[in-house]
mmCIF file of C-alpha atoms in Angstrom:
data_model
loop_
_atom_site.group_PDB
_atom_site.id
_atom_site.type_symbol
_atom_site.label_atom_id
_atom_site.label_comp_id
_atom_site.label_asym_id
_atom_site.label_seq_id
_atom_site.Cartn_x
_atom_site.Cartn_y
_atom_site.Cartn_z
ATOM 1 C CA UNK A 15 -86.431 -4.306 -26.483
ATOM 2 C CA UNK A 16 -85.802 -1.453 -29.193
ATOM 3 C CA UNK A 17 -87.741 0.799 -30.344
ATOM 4 C CA UNK A 18 -89.434 1.110 -33.648
ATOM 5 C CA UNK A 19 -87.656 3.885 -35.813
ATOM 6 C CA UNK A 20 -89.996 6.117 -37.770
ATOM 7 C CA UNK A 21 -89.121 6.532 -41.198
ATOM 8 C CA UNK A 22 -89.071 9.905 -43.573
ATOM 9 C CA UNK A 23 -91.775 8.919 -45.140
ATOM 10 C CA UNK A 24 -94.169 7.774 -41.563
ATOM 11 C CA UNK A 25 -92.618 11.417 -40.247
ATOM 12 C CA UNK A 26 -94.226 13.213 -43.421
ATOM 13 C CA UNK A 27 -97.372 13.940 -42.505
ATOM 14 C CA UNK A 28 -95.624 16.647 -39.907
ATOM 15 C CA UNK A 29 -96.469 19.748 -40.988
ATOM 16 C CA UNK A 30 -95.537 22.252 -39.125
ATOM 17 C CA UNK A 31 -91.822 22.926 -38.215
ATOM 18 C CA UNK A 32 -91.430 25.398 -36.092
ATOM 19 C CA UNK A 33 -88.794 26.733 -38.756
ATOM 20 C CA UNK A 34 -86.284 23.999 -37.756
ATOM 21 C CA UNK A 35 -84.631 20.877 -40.149
ATOM 22 C CA UNK A 36 -84.387 17.469 -39.288
ATOM 23 C CA UNK A 37 -82.080 15.034 -41.156
ATOM 24 C CA UNK A 38 -84.471 12.023 -41.126
ATOM 25 C CA UNK A 39 -82.316 8.996 -43.083
ATOM 26 C CA UNK A 40 -81.380 6.076 -40.771
ATOM 27 C CA UNK A 41 -78.129 5.056 -42.913
ATOM 28 C CA UNK A 42 -76.569 8.185 -41.458
ATOM 29 C CA UNK A 43 -77.800 8.027 -38.496
ATOM 30 C CA UNK A 44 -75.852 5.035 -38.089
ATOM 31 C CA UNK A 45 -73.161 6.377 -40.133
ATOM 32 C CA UNK A 46 -72.733 9.455 -37.677
ATOM 33 C CA UNK A 47 -72.999 7.237 -34.041
ATOM 34 C CA UNK A 48 -70.186 4.991 -36.117
ATOM 35 C CA UNK A 49 -68.153 8.130 -36.990
ATOM 36 C CA UNK A 50 -68.471 9.332 -32.818
ATOM 37 C CA UNK A 51 -67.083 6.724 -31.486
ATOM 38 C CA UNK A 52 -69.408 7.250 -28.018
ATOM 39 C CA UNK A 53 -68.752 4.672 -26.684
ATOM 40 C CA UNK A 54 -64.900 5.537 -26.399
ATOM 41 C CA UNK A 55 -65.891 8.160 -24.071
ATOM 42 C CA UNK A 56 -69.431 6.786 -22.206
ATOM 43 C CA UNK A 57 -67.656 3.437 -21.602
ATOM 44 C CA UNK A 58 -71.302 2.683 -18.929
ATOM 45 C CA UNK A 59 -74.598 4.238 -21.012
ATOM 46 C CA UNK A 60 -76.485 1.740 -19.109
ATOM 47 C CA UNK A 61 -75.497 2.433 -16.210
ATOM 48 C CA UNK A 62 -74.184 5.684 -15.808
ATOM 49 C CA UNK A 63 -75.574 7.956 -18.503
ATOM 50 C CA UNK A 64 -77.885 10.812 -18.875
ATOM 51 C CA UNK A 65 -78.751 12.162 -21.964
ATOM 52 C CA UNK A 66 -80.600 15.353 -21.956
ATOM 53 C CA UNK A 67 -82.218 15.506 -25.484
ATOM 54 C CA UNK A 68 -83.387 18.987 -26.417
ATOM 55 C CA UNK A 69 -86.091 20.017 -29.091
ATOM 56 C CA UNK A 70 -85.661 16.584 -30.709
ATOM 57 C CA UNK A 71 -88.935 17.330 -32.558
ATOM 58 C CA UNK A 72 -89.646 14.091 -34.875
ATOM 59 C CA UNK A 73 -87.590 11.861 -32.827
ATOM 60 C CA UNK A 74 -85.323 9.460 -35.556
ATOM 61 C CA UNK A 75 -82.428 10.232 -34.343
ATOM 62 C CA UNK A 76 -83.807 10.230 -30.435
ATOM 63 C CA UNK A 77 -84.809 6.654 -31.300
ATOM 64 C CA UNK A 78 -81.670 5.671 -33.184
ATOM 65 C CA UNK A 79 -79.569 7.372 -30.015
ATOM 66 C CA UNK A 80 -81.623 5.182 -27.416
ATOM 67 C CA UNK A 81 -81.596 2.217 -28.965
ATOM 68 C CA UNK A 82 -78.048 1.759 -29.864
ATOM 69 C CA UNK A 83 -76.533 2.557 -26.422
ATOM 70 C CA UNK A 84 -79.859 2.625 -23.986
ATOM 71 C CA UNK A 85 -78.398 5.090 -21.385
ATOM 72 C CA UNK A 86 -79.275 5.418 -18.020
ATOM 73 C CA UNK A 87 -81.958 8.439 -18.821
ATOM 74 C CA UNK A 88 -82.793 9.329 -21.591
ATOM 75 C CA UNK A 89 -84.775 13.587 -21.811
ATOM 76 C CA UNK A 90 -86.661 14.513 -24.020
ATOM 77 C CA UNK A 91 -87.291 18.392 -23.797
ATOM 78 C CA UNK A 92 -89.715 19.009 -26.295
ATOM 79 C CA UNK A 93 -92.433 22.071 -25.337
ATOM 80 C CA UNK A 94 -93.606 22.273 -29.119
ATOM 81 C CA UNK A 95 -97.420 21.691 -29.210
ATOM 82 C CA UNK A 96 -96.596 19.841 -32.634
ATOM 83 C CA UNK A 97 -93.677 17.736 -31.674
ATOM 84 C CA UNK A 98 -94.925 17.113 -27.692
ATOM 85 C CA UNK A 99 -97.777 15.676 -29.130
ATOM 86 C CA UNK A 100 -95.894 13.339 -31.696
ATOM 87 C CA UNK A 101 -94.527 12.294 -28.141
ATOM 88 C CA UNK A 102 -96.801 11.580 -26.585
ATOM 89 C CA UNK A 103 -98.714 9.733 -28.941
ATOM 90 C CA UNK A 104 -95.654 7.491 -29.804
ATOM 91 C CA UNK A 105 -92.983 7.508 -27.251
ATOM 92 C CA UNK A 106 -95.819 7.732 -24.084
ATOM 93 C CA UNK A 107 -94.834 3.899 -22.821
ATOM 94 C CA UNK A 108 -91.035 4.581 -23.924
ATOM 95 C CA UNK A 109 -87.305 4.743 -21.883
ATOM 96 C CA UNK A 110 -87.369 8.251 -22.664
ATOM 97 C CA UNK A 111 -88.606 10.785 -20.400
ATOM 98 C CA UNK A 112 -90.823 13.066 -22.251
ATOM 99 C CA UNK A 113 -90.317 16.657 -20.446
ATOM 100 C CA UNK A 114 -92.547 19.379 -21.794
ATOM 101 C CA UNK A 115 -90.819 22.441 -21.163
ATOM 102 C CA UNK A 116 -88.811 24.937 -22.865
ATOM 103 C CA UNK A 117 -85.258 24.436 -23.571
ATOM 104 C CA UNK A 118 -84.803 28.089 -24.286
ATOM 105 C CA UNK A 119 -84.943 28.556 -21.032
ATOM 106 C CA UNK A 120 -82.964 28.903 -18.415
ATOM 107 C CA UNK A 121 -85.185 27.397 -15.812
ATOM 108 C CA UNK A 122 -85.613 24.635 -17.830
ATOM 109 C CA UNK A 123 -82.540 23.124 -16.974
ATOM 110 C CA UNK A 124 -82.957 24.059 -12.681
ATOM 111 C CA UNK A 125 -85.810 22.340 -12.890
ATOM 112 C CA UNK A 126 -85.395 19.353 -14.101
ATOM 113 C CA UNK A 127 -82.242 18.825 -12.331
ATOM 114 C CA UNK A 128 -82.235 21.013 -8.739
ATOM 115 C CA UNK A 129 -85.896 21.111 -8.386
ATOM 116 C CA UNK A 130 -87.553 17.747 -9.859
ATOM 117 C CA UNK A 131 -84.255 16.357 -9.127
ATOM 118 C CA UNK A 132 -85.498 13.586 -12.749
ATOM 119 C CA UNK A 133 -81.610 13.536 -12.863
ATOM 120 C CA UNK A 134 -78.704 14.593 -10.728
ATOM 121 C CA UNK A 135 -76.118 14.638 -13.010
ATOM 122 C CA UNK A 136 -72.073 14.331 -10.440
ATOM 123 C CA UNK A 137 -69.712 17.293 -10.754
ATOM 124 C CA UNK A 138 -66.772 15.830 -12.592
ATOM 125 C CA UNK A 139 -63.179 17.342 -12.308
ATOM 126 C CA UNK A 140 -62.544 19.854 -15.618
ATOM 127 C CA UNK A 141 -59.128 17.549 -16.753
ATOM 128 C CA UNK A 142 -61.605 15.428 -18.605
ATOM 129 C CA UNK A 143 -64.968 14.777 -20.293
ATOM 130 C CA UNK A 144 -67.738 14.284 -18.463
ATOM 131 C CA UNK A 145 -68.673 10.902 -18.757
ATOM 132 C CA UNK A 146 -72.167 10.384 -17.191
ATOM 133 C CA UNK A 147 -73.556 13.441 -19.262
ATOM 134 C CA UNK A 148 -74.015 14.078 -22.226
ATOM 135 C CA UNK A 149 -76.289 17.347 -24.110
ATOM 136 C CA UNK A 150 -78.507 16.803 -27.882
ATOM 137 C CA UNK A 151 -79.921 19.558 -29.426
ATOM 138 C CA UNK A 152 -81.650 20.821 -32.422
ATOM 139 C CA UNK A 153 -80.961 24.369 -32.865
ATOM 140 C CA UNK A 154 -81.143 24.700 -36.863
ATOM 141 C CA UNK A 155 -83.585 27.333 -35.945
ATOM 142 C CA UNK A 156 -82.003 30.874 -38.006
ATOM 143 C CA UNK A 157 -83.319 32.529 -34.542
ATOM 144 C CA UNK A 158 -81.093 29.683 -32.731
ATOM 145 C CA UNK A 159 -77.525 30.788 -33.171
ATOM 146 C CA UNK A 160 -77.929 33.195 -30.664
ATOM 147 C CA UNK A 161 -78.812 30.484 -28.145
ATOM 148 C CA UNK A 162 -75.683 28.516 -29.255
ATOM 149 C CA UNK A 163 -73.306 31.654 -28.698
ATOM 150 C CA UNK A 164 -74.792 31.861 -24.989
ATOM 151 C CA UNK A 165 -74.039 27.785 -24.085
ATOM 152 C CA UNK A 166 -70.768 28.412 -25.766
ATOM 153 C CA UNK A 167 -69.808 31.124 -23.203
ATOM 154 C CA UNK A 168 -71.484 28.432 -20.235
ATOM 155 C CA UNK A 169 -68.306 26.747 -21.285
ATOM 156 C CA UNK A 170 -66.168 29.832 -19.870
ATOM 157 C CA UNK A 171 -68.024 30.698 -17.497
ATOM 158 C CA UNK A 172 -68.505 27.152 -16.294
ATOM 159 C CA UNK A 173 -72.585 27.439 -15.576
ATOM 160 C CA UNK A 174 -75.586 25.961 -17.482
ATOM 161 C CA UNK A 175 -74.889 22.127 -17.457
ATOM 162 C CA UNK A 176 -71.645 23.063 -18.006
ATOM 163 C CA UNK A 177 -71.628 23.556 -13.941
ATOM 164 C CA UNK A 178 -70.862 19.607 -13.675
ATOM 165 C CA UNK A 179 -67.425 19.963 -15.790
ATOM 166 C CA UNK A 180 -66.237 19.458 -19.698
ATOM 167 C CA UNK A 181 -70.131 17.993 -21.004
ATOM 168 C CA UNK A 182 -70.114 17.131 -24.119
ATOM 169 C CA UNK A 183 -72.702 18.863 -26.825
ATOM 170 C CA UNK A 184 -73.927 17.208 -30.023
ATOM 171 C CA UNK A 185 -75.440 20.168 -32.491
ATOM 172 C CA UNK A 186 -77.815 20.158 -35.091
ATOM 173 C CA UNK A 187 -77.193 23.793 -37.160
ATOM 174 C CA UNK A 188 -77.288 25.775 -40.055
ATOM 175 C CA UNK A 189 -74.708 25.121 -42.345
ATOM 176 C CA UNK A 190 -74.110 28.893 -42.253
ATOM 177 C CA UNK A 191 -73.571 28.986 -38.569
ATOM 178 C CA UNK A 192 -71.269 26.230 -38.791
ATOM 179 C CA UNK A 193 -69.351 28.239 -41.032
ATOM 180 C CA UNK A 194 -69.066 30.985 -38.819
ATOM 181 C CA UNK A 195 -67.836 28.641 -35.840
ATOM 182 C CA UNK A 196 -65.622 26.998 -37.482
ATOM 183 C CA UNK A 197 -63.876 29.573 -39.017
ATOM 184 C CA UNK A 198 -60.299 30.104 -39.867
ATOM 185 C CA UNK A 199 -57.710 33.484 -39.194
ATOM 186 C CA UNK A 200 -57.529 35.573 -42.398
ATOM 187 C CA UNK A 201 -61.903 33.714 -43.391
ATOM 188 C CA UNK A 202 -64.260 36.484 -44.018
ATOM 189 C CA UNK A 203 -66.776 34.680 -41.817
ATOM 190 C CA UNK A 204 -63.520 35.134 -38.940
ATOM 191 C CA UNK A 205 -65.726 35.992 -35.743
ATOM 192 C CA UNK A 206 -65.466 36.318 -32.035
ATOM 193 C CA UNK A 207 -68.122 33.009 -32.263
ATOM 194 C CA UNK A 208 -64.519 31.244 -34.100
ATOM 195 C CA UNK A 209 -62.278 32.546 -31.387
ATOM 196 C CA UNK A 210 -65.395 31.601 -28.216
ATOM 197 C CA UNK A 211 -64.988 28.169 -30.333
ATOM 198 C CA UNK A 212 -61.916 27.108 -30.760
ATOM 199 C CA UNK A 213 -60.638 28.604 -27.475
ATOM 200 C CA UNK A 214 -62.815 27.430 -25.292
ATOM 201 C CA UNK A 215 -63.619 23.257 -27.671
ATOM 202 C CA UNK A 216 -62.436 21.089 -30.113
ATOM 203 C CA UNK A 217 -65.282 21.078 -32.156
ATOM 204 C CA UNK A 218 -66.403 18.341 -35.609
ATOM 205 C CA UNK A 219 -67.326 18.920 -37.997
ATOM 206 C CA UNK A 220 -69.094 15.328 -37.947
ATOM 207 C CA UNK A 221 -71.944 15.928 -41.167
ATOM 208 C CA UNK A 222 -73.278 18.436 -43.288
ATOM 209 C CA UNK A 223 -75.574 18.194 -46.665
ATOM 210 C CA UNK A 224 -73.732 17.666 -49.796
ATOM 211 C CA UNK A 225 -75.398 21.657 -51.481
ATOM 212 C CA UNK A 226 -72.764 24.764 -52.387
ATOM 213 C CA UNK A 227 -71.869 25.937 -48.794
ATOM 214 C CA UNK A 228 -69.840 23.207 -48.320
ATOM 215 C CA UNK A 229 -67.596 25.241 -50.263
ATOM 216 C CA UNK A 230 -67.964 28.147 -47.730
ATOM 217 C CA UNK A 231 -65.978 26.172 -44.851
ATOM 218 C CA UNK A 232 -62.288 26.413 -44.800
ATOM 219 C CA UNK A 233 -60.554 23.621 -46.834
ATOM 220 C CA UNK A 234 -58.554 22.650 -43.679
ATOM 221 C CA UNK A 235 -61.644 21.510 -41.741
ATOM 222 C CA UNK A 236 -63.633 19.870 -44.509
ATOM 223 C CA UNK A 237 -60.129 17.987 -44.918
ATOM 224 C CA UNK A 238 -59.448 17.748 -40.947
ATOM 225 C CA UNK A 239 -63.422 16.528 -40.101
ATOM 226 C CA UNK A 240 -64.152 14.124 -43.275
ATOM 227 C CA UNK A 241 -67.339 14.840 -42.620
ATOM 228 C CA UNK A 242 -70.154 12.460 -43.278
ATOM 229 C CA UNK A 243 -72.099 14.198 -46.419
ATOM 230 C CA UNK A 244 -76.536 13.579 -47.127
ATOM 231 C CA UNK A 245 -78.743 15.384 -49.721
ATOM 232 C CA UNK A 246 -81.917 17.683 -48.873
ATOM 233 C CA UNK A 247 -84.222 14.771 -50.163
ATOM 234 C CA UNK A 248 -83.106 13.774 -47.093
ATOM 235 C CA UNK A 249 -84.407 16.284 -44.650
ATOM 236 C CA UNK A 250 -87.354 17.799 -43.348
ATOM 237 C CA UNK A 251 -88.728 20.436 -44.522
ATOM 238 C CA UNK A 252 -86.825 19.630 -47.469
ATOM 239 C CA UNK A 253 -87.105 22.932 -49.524
ATOM 240 C CA UNK A 254 -84.566 24.736 -46.547
ATOM 241 C CA UNK A 255 -81.011 25.953 -45.968
ATOM 242 C CA UNK A 256 -78.440 23.929 -45.707
ATOM 243 C CA UNK A 257 -78.109 21.737 -41.847
ATOM 244 C CA UNK A 258 -74.841 20.344 -40.424
ATOM 245 C CA UNK A 259 -74.233 18.878 -36.733
ATOM 246 C CA UNK A 260 -70.616 19.875 -34.839
ATOM 247 C CA UNK A 261 -69.618 17.534 -31.687
ATOM 248 C CA UNK A 262 -68.118 20.332 -29.160
ATOM 249 C CA UNK A 263 -65.986 18.832 -27.016
ATOM 250 C CA UNK A 264 -65.301 21.516 -24.274
ATOM 251 C CA UNK A 265 -61.887 21.599 -22.837
ATOM 252 C CA UNK A 266 -59.827 22.603 -19.450
ATOM 253 C CA UNK A 267 -58.445 26.052 -20.727
ATOM 254 C CA UNK A 268 -56.891 28.329 -17.600
ATOM 255 C CA UNK A 269 -58.437 31.729 -19.478
ATOM 256 C CA UNK A 270 -59.519 34.356 -17.076
ATOM 257 C CA UNK A 271 -62.942 34.060 -18.976
ATOM 258 C CA UNK A 272 -64.391 37.352 -17.952
ATOM 259 C CA UNK A 273 -61.033 39.361 -19.769
ATOM 260 C CA UNK A 274 -61.372 36.948 -22.680
ATOM 261 C CA UNK A 275 -64.707 38.156 -23.606
ATOM 262 C CA UNK A 276 -63.952 41.956 -22.960
ATOM 263 C CA UNK A 277 -61.068 41.910 -25.349
ATOM 264 C CA UNK A 278 -62.015 39.513 -28.113
ATOM 265 C CA UNK A 279 -65.687 41.578 -28.164
ATOM 266 C CA UNK A 280 -63.338 45.074 -29.058
ATOM 267 C CA UNK A 281 -60.845 43.984 -31.210
ATOM 268 C CA UNK A 282 -63.786 41.140 -33.620
ATOM 269 C CA UNK A 283 -66.118 44.663 -33.802
ATOM 270 C CA UNK A 284 -63.308 46.407 -36.158
ATOM 271 C CA UNK A 285 -62.010 42.734 -37.618
ATOM 272 C CA UNK A 286 -60.440 43.982 -40.639
ATOM 273 C CA UNK A 287 -59.195 47.237 -39.214
ATOM 274 C CA UNK A 288 -55.070 46.654 -38.175
ATOM 275 C CA UNK A 289 -54.081 46.412 -34.280
ATOM 276 C CA UNK A 290 -52.053 49.078 -34.203
ATOM 277 C CA UNK A 291 -55.299 51.289 -35.261
ATOM 278 C CA UNK A 292 -57.866 49.100 -33.031
ATOM 279 C CA UNK A 293 -56.206 48.488 -29.824
ATOM 280 C CA UNK A 294 -56.692 51.813 -28.235
ATOM 281 C CA UNK A 295 -60.615 50.739 -27.626
ATOM 282 C CA UNK A 296 -59.531 48.571 -25.340
ATOM 283 C CA UNK A 297 -59.321 51.435 -23.193
ATOM 284 C CA UNK A 298 -57.107 55.267 -23.306
ATOM 285 C CA UNK A 299 -53.791 54.595 -23.208
ATOM 286 C CA UNK A 300 -54.060 51.041 -24.777
ATOM 287 C CA UNK A 301 -52.406 51.903 -27.893
ATOM 288 C CA UNK A 302 -49.406 52.674 -25.807
ATOM 289 C CA UNK A 303 -48.592 50.581 -23.772
ATOM 290 C CA UNK A 304 -49.517 47.199 -26.311
ATOM 291 C CA UNK A 305 -47.494 49.065 -29.063
ATOM 292 C CA UNK A 306 -44.364 49.033 -26.388
ATOM 293 C CA UNK A 307 -45.543 45.758 -24.508
ATOM 294 C CA UNK A 308 -46.291 43.380 -28.324
ATOM 295 C CA UNK A 309 -42.444 41.353 -28.541
ATOM 296 C CA UNK A 310 -43.538 40.882 -32.082
ATOM 297 C CA UNK A 311 -44.021 43.884 -33.839
ATOM 298 C CA UNK A 312 -45.129 42.895 -37.163
ATOM 299 C CA UNK A 313 -48.448 41.974 -35.278
ATOM 300 C CA UNK A 314 -49.227 45.474 -35.068
ATOM 301 C CA UNK A 315 -49.933 45.407 -38.301
ATOM 302 C CA UNK A 316 -51.865 42.474 -38.696
ATOM 303 C CA UNK A 317 -56.241 42.599 -38.474
ATOM 304 C CA UNK A 318 -57.153 40.895 -35.286
ATOM 305 C CA UNK A 319 -58.979 38.837 -37.881
ATOM 306 C CA UNK A 320 -56.965 37.129 -39.155
ATOM 307 C CA UNK A 321 -54.888 36.665 -35.805
ATOM 308 C CA UNK A 322 -54.547 32.622 -34.179
ATOM 309 C CA UNK A 323 -56.037 31.821 -31.033
ATOM 310 C CA UNK A 324 -53.045 31.993 -29.594
ATOM 311 C CA UNK A 325 -52.127 35.415 -30.501
ATOM 312 C CA UNK A 326 -55.658 36.260 -29.110
ATOM 313 C CA UNK A 327 -54.855 34.838 -26.041
ATOM 314 C CA UNK A 328 -51.479 36.003 -25.848
ATOM 315 C CA UNK A 329 -53.537 39.436 -26.470
ATOM 316 C CA UNK A 330 -55.455 39.063 -23.643
ATOM 317 C CA UNK A 331 -52.514 38.052 -20.864
ATOM 318 C CA UNK A 332 -50.813 41.408 -21.795
ATOM 319 C CA UNK A 333 -54.072 43.432 -21.029
ATOM 320 C CA UNK A 334 -54.833 41.655 -17.839
ATOM 321 C CA UNK A 335 -50.847 42.558 -17.695
ATOM 322 C CA UNK A 336 -51.986 46.013 -17.901
ATOM 323 C CA UNK A 337 -51.361 48.166 -15.275
ATOM 324 C CA UNK A 338 -53.386 50.763 -16.109
ATOM 325 C CA UNK A 339 -55.895 48.702 -18.077
ATOM 326 C CA UNK A 340 -60.238 49.376 -17.375
ATOM 327 C CA UNK A 341 -63.267 48.440 -15.094
ATOM 328 C CA UNK A 342 -64.031 45.291 -17.468
ATOM 329 C CA UNK A 343 -67.071 45.712 -15.405
ATOM 330 C CA UNK A 344 -67.887 49.018 -16.016
ATOM 331 C CA UNK A 345 -67.612 48.601 -19.444
ATOM 332 C CA UNK A 346 -71.865 48.019 -19.413
ATOM 333 C CA UNK A 347 -72.177 51.449 -18.116
ATOM 334 C CA UNK A 348 -69.327 53.051 -21.363
ATOM 335 C CA UNK A 349 -72.025 51.861 -23.743
ATOM 336 C CA UNK A 350 -75.226 53.284 -22.088
ATOM 337 C CA UNK A 351 -73.464 56.629 -21.403
ATOM 338 C CA UNK A 352 -72.017 56.666 -24.919
ATOM 339 C CA UNK A 353 -75.709 55.698 -26.428
ATOM 340 C CA UNK A 354 -76.925 58.527 -24.748
ATOM 341 C CA UNK A 355 -74.391 61.107 -25.496
#
């Protein structure tokens, strides 16, 4: 039996949004599901797939998703009082498992899986997307950007939910964050998080608000992803910044993430400085070493923000091979000493 899908009008009685935004147009959600083609990855939702749905809020998307796919377990992790009360009042007798824990807290996931064993995901090989576990999240609060960066780092480190393999994530974000994550070489918004996204995932812009912000995406991204567009009137609260939906699919890599993280952190702080003049930030003697080691000398006259992910990975590999590279695990001590000198 399908659940009744709440309408935007019926959800307008909710007055507190905790600085989050929710797209509440059921027709747009249906278009999104059709575009995602999740059944190609998850061939047996009802018997095999666990869905962890974070900050579901009004839960229109959650209801439509459950009606369409009927996953084995569908966890709604929601601790905010207004929304938790809304879920209890409307969906206590439903296929949902309403879990009153804060998605921001690491312990919420260890409690869910390791302690309470509400779901018991199976670890799968990292040669393919885990076809029994899916994450859905709303991180449209402007303060959630740092949490998104942590989740991406977890892909590289293979921890958090990514310890179970390559776990796909469907995440609503402020469009300003989506622009950073999908920025291409030479884009003004190109940053370490752009590199993180490109190096560790295949990320697709699924949907975005039809606003002036769409022009801030690189045209290559818009042409490639062909996102579904929706209007500001489809969002509550409607007087708010633009939001977008990303499909984040972790991919198999051979990256040594600790070294990669160290190199990209230092270079992207100086992303507008030529490589020749900023590479010394990697350690004393780095300029001499890289000037000798880099095959294409013209790269030295380009800035980190202009480099492709392949070129960045090439620099990380050279750093790894550098006999006199600094101990990257002592980097935090250097920062502490510098701040007190």
